[in-house]
Amino acid sequence: MSCSSVKHRFDDAKKNGLKFSEAKELFADAEGSVAAHQMELAELKKQNASSQEITKLEQHIQEGQQMLQSIEQMTLR
């Protein structure tokens, strides 16, 4: 699943109340997406891809990592 769709699901879930099981699922999806992007980034760098492609992917990775941190910092009430 793409980072943008995971982020959209996360934002919607936060607005409507997020269950622990949903947070775990979103975290796993985001973690998988970030890992896939990191592998793709390594391949792009090996292939000497354009800096624009690399920068765009690095931004996606950073956004995914920020979402992971947001989920990790959530508290149950």
mmCIF file of C-alpha atoms in Angstrom:
data_model
loop_
_atom_site.group_PDB
_atom_site.id
_atom_site.type_symbol
_atom_site.label_atom_id
_atom_site.label_comp_id
_atom_site.label_asym_id
_atom_site.label_seq_id
_atom_site.Cartn_x
_atom_site.Cartn_y
_atom_site.Cartn_z
ATOM 1 C CA MET A 1 0.000 0.000 0.000
ATOM 2 C CA SER A 2 1.312 3.441 -0.863
ATOM 3 C CA CYS A 3 2.382 5.908 1.804
ATOM 4 C CA SER A 4 -0.206 8.425 0.626
ATOM 5 C CA SER A 5 -3.102 5.994 1.012
ATOM 6 C CA VAL A 6 -1.826 4.890 4.436
ATOM 7 C CA LYS A 7 -1.535 8.550 5.459
ATOM 8 C CA HIS A 8 -5.066 9.223 4.223
ATOM 9 C CA ARG A 9 -6.384 6.257 6.233
ATOM 10 C CA PHE A 10 -4.420 7.432 9.287
ATOM 11 C CA ASP A 11 -5.757 10.998 9.050
ATOM 12 C CA ASP A 12 -9.334 9.754 8.652
ATOM 13 C CA ALA A 13 -8.975 7.330 11.552
ATOM 14 C CA LYS A 14 -7.568 10.057 13.829
ATOM 15 C CA LYS A 15 -10.591 12.257 13.115
ATOM 16 C CA ASN A 16 -13.066 9.479 13.831
ATOM 17 C CA GLY A 17 -11.274 7.858 16.755
ATOM 18 C CA LEU A 18 -8.537 5.323 16.276
ATOM 19 C CA LYS A 19 -8.718 1.868 17.783
ATOM 20 C CA PHE A 20 -5.557 0.144 18.946
ATOM 21 C CA SER A 21 -5.943 -2.613 16.348
ATOM 22 C CA GLU A 22 -6.301 0.006 13.593
ATOM 23 C CA ALA A 23 -3.182 1.795 14.797
ATOM 24 C CA LYS A 24 -1.242 -1.482 14.704
ATOM 25 C CA GLU A 25 -2.442 -2.203 11.177
ATOM 26 C CA LEU A 26 -1.638 1.312 9.969
ATOM 27 C CA PHE A 27 1.797 1.122 11.574
ATOM 28 C CA ALA A 28 2.552 -2.187 9.846
ATOM 29 C CA ASP A 29 1.325 -0.845 6.492
ATOM 30 C CA ALA A 30 3.366 2.351 6.828
ATOM 31 C CA GLU A 31 6.440 0.424 7.936
ATOM 32 C CA GLY A 32 6.150 -1.855 4.899
ATOM 33 C CA SER A 33 5.671 1.079 2.568
ATOM 34 C CA VAL A 34 8.707 2.902 3.954
ATOM 35 C CA ALA A 35 10.822 -0.247 3.622
ATOM 36 C CA ALA A 36 9.708 -0.692 0.005
ATOM 37 C CA HIS A 37 10.523 2.949 -0.741
ATOM 38 C CA GLN A 38 13.959 2.555 0.842
ATOM 39 C CA MET A 39 14.703 -0.454 -1.378
ATOM 40 C CA GLU A 40 13.459 1.451 -4.416
ATOM 41 C CA LEU A 41 15.647 4.419 -3.450
ATOM 42 C CA ALA A 42 18.719 2.204 -3.235
ATOM 43 C CA GLU A 43 17.972 0.874 -6.732
ATOM 44 C CA LEU A 44 17.478 4.375 -8.133
ATOM 45 C CA LYS A 45 20.808 5.456 -6.699
ATOM 46 C CA LYS A 46 22.529 2.405 -8.223
ATOM 47 C CA GLN A 47 20.999 3.270 -11.590
ATOM 48 C CA ASN A 48 22.061 6.917 -11.312
ATOM 49 C CA ALA A 49 18.451 8.060 -11.606
ATOM 50 C CA SER A 50 17.578 11.724 -11.829
ATOM 51 C CA SER A 51 17.952 13.781 -8.690
ATOM 52 C CA GLN A 52 14.285 14.748 -9.020
ATOM 53 C CA GLU A 53 13.177 11.092 -8.771
ATOM 54 C CA ILE A 54 15.493 10.500 -5.831
ATOM 55 C CA THR A 55 14.354 13.635 -4.001
ATOM 56 C CA LYS A 56 10.684 12.776 -4.497
ATOM 57 C CA LEU A 57 11.201 9.293 -3.092
ATOM 58 C CA GLU A 58 13.240 10.643 -0.164
ATOM 59 C CA GLN A 59 10.314 12.956 0.652
ATOM 60 C CA HIS A 60 7.902 10.007 0.619
ATOM 61 C CA ILE A 61 10.213 8.123 2.969
ATOM 62 C CA GLN A 62 10.441 11.098 5.316
ATOM 63 C CA GLU A 63 6.649 11.507 5.362
ATOM 64 C CA GLY A 64 6.230 7.804 6.097
ATOM 65 C CA GLN A 65 8.758 7.964 8.919
ATOM 66 C CA GLN A 66 6.951 10.969 10.400
ATOM 67 C CA MET A 67 3.687 9.041 10.313
ATOM 68 C CA LEU A 68 5.368 6.095 12.060
ATOM 69 C CA GLN A 69 6.610 8.457 14.768
ATOM 70 C CA SER A 70 3.113 9.927 15.151
ATOM 71 C CA ILE A 71 1.641 6.481 15.650
ATOM 72 C CA GLU A 72 4.404 5.486 18.090
ATOM 73 C CA GLN A 73 3.782 8.614 20.169
ATOM 74 C CA MET A 74 0.036 8.037 20.494
ATOM 75 C CA THR A 75 -1.354 7.300 23.932
ATOM 76 C CA LEU A 76 -4.345 5.225 24.939
ATOM 77 C CA ARG A 77 -7.012 6.838 27.096
#
